[in-house]
PDB file of C-alpha atoms in Angstrom:
ATOM      1  CA  UNK R   1     -39.389  27.850  14.989  1.00 62.00           C
ATOM      2  CA  UNK R   2     -37.555  25.778  17.635  1.00 58.00           C
ATOM      3  CA  UNK R   3     -36.854  22.987  15.094  1.00 57.00           C
ATOM      4  CA  UNK R   4     -35.469  25.543  12.635  1.00 54.00           C
ATOM      5  CA  UNK R   5     -33.100  26.972  15.247  1.00 58.00           C
ATOM      6  CA  UNK R   6     -31.906  23.469  16.196  1.00 60.00           C
ATOM      7  CA  UNK R   7     -31.364  22.597  12.525  1.00 50.00           C
ATOM      8  CA  UNK R   8     -29.377  25.799  11.876  1.00 59.00           C
ATOM      9  CA  UNK R   9     -27.295  25.252  15.027  1.00 52.00           C
ATOM     10  CA  UNK R  10     -26.575  21.657  13.993  1.00 53.00           C
ATOM     11  CA  UNK R  11     -25.460  22.750  10.524  1.00 57.00           C
ATOM     12  CA  UNK R  12     -23.301  25.513  12.005  1.00 55.00           C
ATOM     13  CA  UNK R  13     -21.548  23.006  14.261  1.00 53.00           C
ATOM     14  CA  UNK R  14     -21.210  20.190  11.701  1.00 53.00           C
ATOM     15  CA  UNK R  15     -20.043  22.166   8.651  1.00 49.00           C
ATOM     16  CA  UNK R  16     -16.475  22.896   9.875  1.00 50.00           C
ATOM     17  CA  UNK R  17     -16.140  19.340  11.169  1.00 46.00           C
ATOM     18  CA  UNK R  18     -17.175  17.840   7.838  1.00 45.00           C
ATOM     19  CA  UNK R  19     -14.895  20.202   5.913  1.00 45.00           C
ATOM     20  CA  UNK R  20     -11.898  19.184   8.017  1.00 45.00           C
ATOM     21  CA  UNK R  21     -12.779  15.496   8.012  1.00 45.00           C
ATOM     22  CA  UNK R  22     -12.204  15.020   4.244  1.00 44.00           C
ATOM     23  CA  UNK R  23     -10.511  11.919   2.868  1.00 43.00           C
ATOM     24  CA  UNK R  24      -7.044  11.914   4.429  1.00 42.00           C
ATOM     25  CA  UNK R  25      -5.778   9.369   1.893  1.00 44.00           C
ATOM     26  CA  UNK R  26      -5.998  11.916  -0.888  1.00 46.00           C
ATOM     27  CA  UNK R  27      -3.609  14.765  -1.372  1.00 47.00           C
ATOM     28  CA  UNK R  28       0.030  14.811  -0.343  1.00 51.00           C
ATOM     29  CA  UNK R  29       1.455  11.689   1.245  1.00 59.00           C
ATOM     30  CA  UNK R  30       3.731  11.928   4.224  1.00 67.00           C
ATOM     31  CA  UNK R  31       7.327  12.178   3.077  1.00 68.00           C
ATOM     32  CA  UNK R  32       9.334  10.304   5.713  1.00 72.00           C
ATOM     33  CA  UNK R  33      13.033   9.596   5.201  1.00 72.00           C
ATOM     34  CA  UNK R  34      13.899   7.865   8.484  1.00 75.00           C
ATOM     35  CA  UNK R  35      14.294   4.148   9.184  1.00 77.00           C
ATOM     36  CA  UNK R  36      11.502   1.709   8.267  1.00 84.00           C
ATOM     37  CA  UNK R  37      11.066  -1.844   9.568  1.00 90.00           C
ATOM     38  CA  UNK R  38      11.280  -4.146   6.574  1.00 93.00           C
ATOM     39  CA  UNK R  39      11.039  -7.900   6.125  1.00 95.00           C
ATOM     40  CA  UNK R  40      12.642 -10.135   3.504  1.00 95.00           C
ATOM     41  CA  UNK R  41      10.632 -12.126   0.992  1.00 96.00           C
ATOM     42  CA  UNK R  42      12.323 -15.269   2.346  1.00 95.00           C
ATOM     43  CA  UNK R  43      10.935 -14.478   5.818  1.00 95.00           C
ATOM     44  CA  UNK R  44       7.434 -13.986   4.403  1.00 95.00           C
ATOM     45  CA  UNK R  45       7.561 -17.247   2.455  1.00 95.00           C
ATOM     46  CA  UNK R  46       8.340 -19.200   5.645  1.00 94.00           C
ATOM     47  CA  UNK R  47       4.553 -19.125   6.291  1.00 92.00           C
ATOM     48  CA  UNK R  48       2.412 -19.850   3.221  1.00 91.00           C
ATOM     49  CA  UNK R  49      -0.671 -21.080   5.082  1.00 92.00           C
ATOM     50  CA  UNK R  50      -4.028 -20.353   3.451  1.00 91.00           C
ATOM     51  CA  UNK R  51      -5.079 -18.083   6.343  1.00 92.00           C
ATOM     52  CA  UNK R  52      -1.771 -16.220   6.616  1.00 93.00           C
ATOM     53  CA  UNK R  53      -2.106 -12.444   6.392  1.00 94.00           C
ATOM     54  CA  UNK R  54       0.274  -9.817   7.705  1.00 95.00           C
ATOM     55  CA  UNK R  55       1.370  -6.291   6.964  1.00 96.00           C
ATOM     56  CA  UNK R  56       4.714  -6.163   5.218  1.00 96.00           C
ATOM     57  CA  UNK R  57       7.219  -3.617   3.977  1.00 97.00           C
ATOM     58  CA  UNK R  58       9.800  -4.956   1.518  1.00 97.00           C
ATOM     59  CA  UNK R  59      12.591  -3.349  -0.492  1.00 97.00           C
ATOM     60  CA  UNK R  60      13.842  -4.540  -3.852  1.00 97.00           C
ATOM     61  CA  UNK R  61      12.897  -4.431  -7.528  1.00 97.00           C
ATOM     62  CA  UNK R  62       9.878  -5.198  -9.694  1.00 96.00           C
ATOM     63  CA  UNK R  63      11.680  -7.538 -12.086  1.00 97.00           C
ATOM     64  CA  UNK R  64       8.845  -8.669 -14.367  1.00 96.00           C
ATOM     65  CA  UNK R  65       5.329  -7.509 -15.251  1.00 95.00           C
ATOM     66  CA  UNK R  66       2.651 -10.221 -15.516  1.00 96.00           C
ATOM     67  CA  UNK R  67      -0.330  -7.962 -16.322  1.00 95.00           C
ATOM     68  CA  UNK R  68      -1.462  -4.378 -15.675  1.00 90.00           C
ATOM     69  CA  UNK R  69      -1.343  -4.690 -11.865  1.00 94.00           C
ATOM     70  CA  UNK R  70       0.635  -7.892 -11.207  1.00 96.00           C
ATOM     71  CA  UNK R  71       4.429  -8.076 -11.043  1.00 96.00           C
ATOM     72  CA  UNK R  72       7.188 -10.366  -9.826  1.00 97.00           C
ATOM     73  CA  UNK R  73       9.188  -8.682  -7.062  1.00 97.00           C
ATOM     74  CA  UNK R  74      12.660  -9.646  -5.857  1.00 97.00           C
ATOM     75  CA  UNK R  75      14.538  -8.407  -2.816  1.00 97.00           C
ATOM     76  CA  UNK R  76      17.645 -10.439  -3.608  1.00 94.00           C
ATOM     77  CA  UNK R  77      16.645 -13.323  -1.309  1.00 91.00           C
ATOM     78  CA  UNK R  78      13.587 -14.703  -3.115  1.00 96.00           C
ATOM     79  CA  UNK R  79      10.878 -13.690  -5.570  1.00 97.00           C
ATOM     80  CA  UNK R  80       7.173 -13.141  -4.890  1.00 97.00           C
ATOM     81  CA  UNK R  81       4.151 -12.058  -6.857  1.00 98.00           C
ATOM     82  CA  UNK R  82       2.829  -8.584  -6.004  1.00 97.00           C
ATOM     83  CA  UNK R  83      -0.415  -6.885  -6.966  1.00 97.00           C
ATOM     84  CA  UNK R  84      -0.317  -3.095  -7.100  1.00 95.00           C
ATOM     85  CA  UNK R  85      -3.407  -1.190  -5.995  1.00 93.00           C
ATOM     86  CA  UNK R  86      -4.956   0.509  -9.032  1.00 89.00           C
ATOM     87  CA  UNK R  87      -4.760   3.882  -7.201  1.00 91.00           C
ATOM     88  CA  UNK R  88      -0.937   3.852  -7.271  1.00 90.00           C
ATOM     89  CA  UNK R  89       0.401   6.569  -9.557  1.00 88.00           C
ATOM     90  CA  UNK R  90       4.083   7.331 -10.059  1.00 87.00           C
ATOM     91  CA  UNK R  91       5.620  10.546 -11.357  1.00 86.00           C
ATOM     92  CA  UNK R  92       8.199   8.615 -13.394  1.00 89.00           C
ATOM     93  CA  UNK R  93       8.627   5.370 -15.290  1.00 91.00           C
ATOM     94  CA  UNK R  94      10.295   2.525 -13.440  1.00 91.00           C
ATOM     95  CA  UNK R  95      12.048  -0.561 -14.777  1.00 94.00           C
ATOM     96  CA  UNK R  96      13.625  -3.772 -13.494  1.00 95.00           C
ATOM     97  CA  UNK R  97      16.605  -1.838 -12.095  1.00 95.00           C
ATOM     98  CA  UNK R  98      14.590   0.689 -10.064  1.00 95.00           C
ATOM     99  CA  UNK R  99      14.920   0.174  -6.302  1.00 96.00           C
ATOM    100  CA  UNK R 100      11.490   0.423  -4.608  1.00 95.00           C
ATOM    101  CA  UNK R 101       9.888   0.025  -1.191  1.00 95.00           C
ATOM    102  CA  UNK R 102       6.489  -1.689  -1.166  1.00 96.00           C
ATOM    103  CA  UNK R 103       3.953  -1.279   1.640  1.00 96.00           C
ATOM    104  CA  UNK R 104       1.157  -3.830   1.691  1.00 97.00           C
ATOM    105  CA  UNK R 105      -0.349  -7.016   3.017  1.00 97.00           C
ATOM    106  CA  UNK R 106       1.250 -10.413   2.552  1.00 97.00           C
ATOM    107  CA  UNK R 107      -1.173 -13.276   1.921  1.00 96.00           C
ATOM    108  CA  UNK R 108      -0.097 -16.918   1.926  1.00 94.00           C
ATOM    109  CA  UNK R 109      -1.830 -19.675  -0.013  1.00 93.00           C
ATOM    110  CA  UNK R 110      -1.100 -21.540  -3.246  1.00 94.00           C
ATOM    111  CA  UNK R 111       0.306 -18.360  -4.796  1.00 94.00           C
ATOM    112  CA  UNK R 112       1.652 -16.205  -1.978  1.00 96.00           C
ATOM    113  CA  UNK R 113       1.552 -12.519  -2.831  1.00 97.00           C
ATOM    114  CA  UNK R 114       1.763  -9.025  -1.455  1.00 97.00           C
ATOM    115  CA  UNK R 115      -1.181  -6.716  -2.109  1.00 97.00           C
ATOM    116  CA  UNK R 116       0.600  -3.372  -2.389  1.00 96.00           C
ATOM    117  CA  UNK R 117      -1.127  -0.218  -1.095  1.00 96.00           C
ATOM    118  CA  UNK R 118       1.806   2.134  -1.590  1.00 94.00           C
ATOM    119  CA  UNK R 119       5.010   2.115  -3.621  1.00 94.00           C
ATOM    120  CA  UNK R 120       7.976   4.369  -2.857  1.00 92.00           C
ATOM    121  CA  UNK R 121      10.897   4.822  -5.248  1.00 91.00           C
ATOM    122  CA  UNK R 122      14.186   4.717  -3.328  1.00 90.00           C
TER     123      UNK R 122
END
């Protein structure tokens, strides 16, 4: 009887917590229109060491598609390869003239690239 009461009490306490804890990455993204700290591709390419990793936000255009998830990105200073996360979905088609903001992680190495977590059309 005591174990049953403890189990019911535990479920009663945990259920609202689990319901509210859902995956916060799903659903509506935050729509922020204020200033964002960005970096140029030229600045990123100053460090191409094999162990280089850093968060990066860049603005420019996807100027060429290599395969389903890989593109060449240009911000007007230099070009870099970018890999878009396969979860990225856009409500409209973009082309080489569409201005975008990419949020991701820059990785140096033989082929420096940005692994993009989020893409915002500007």
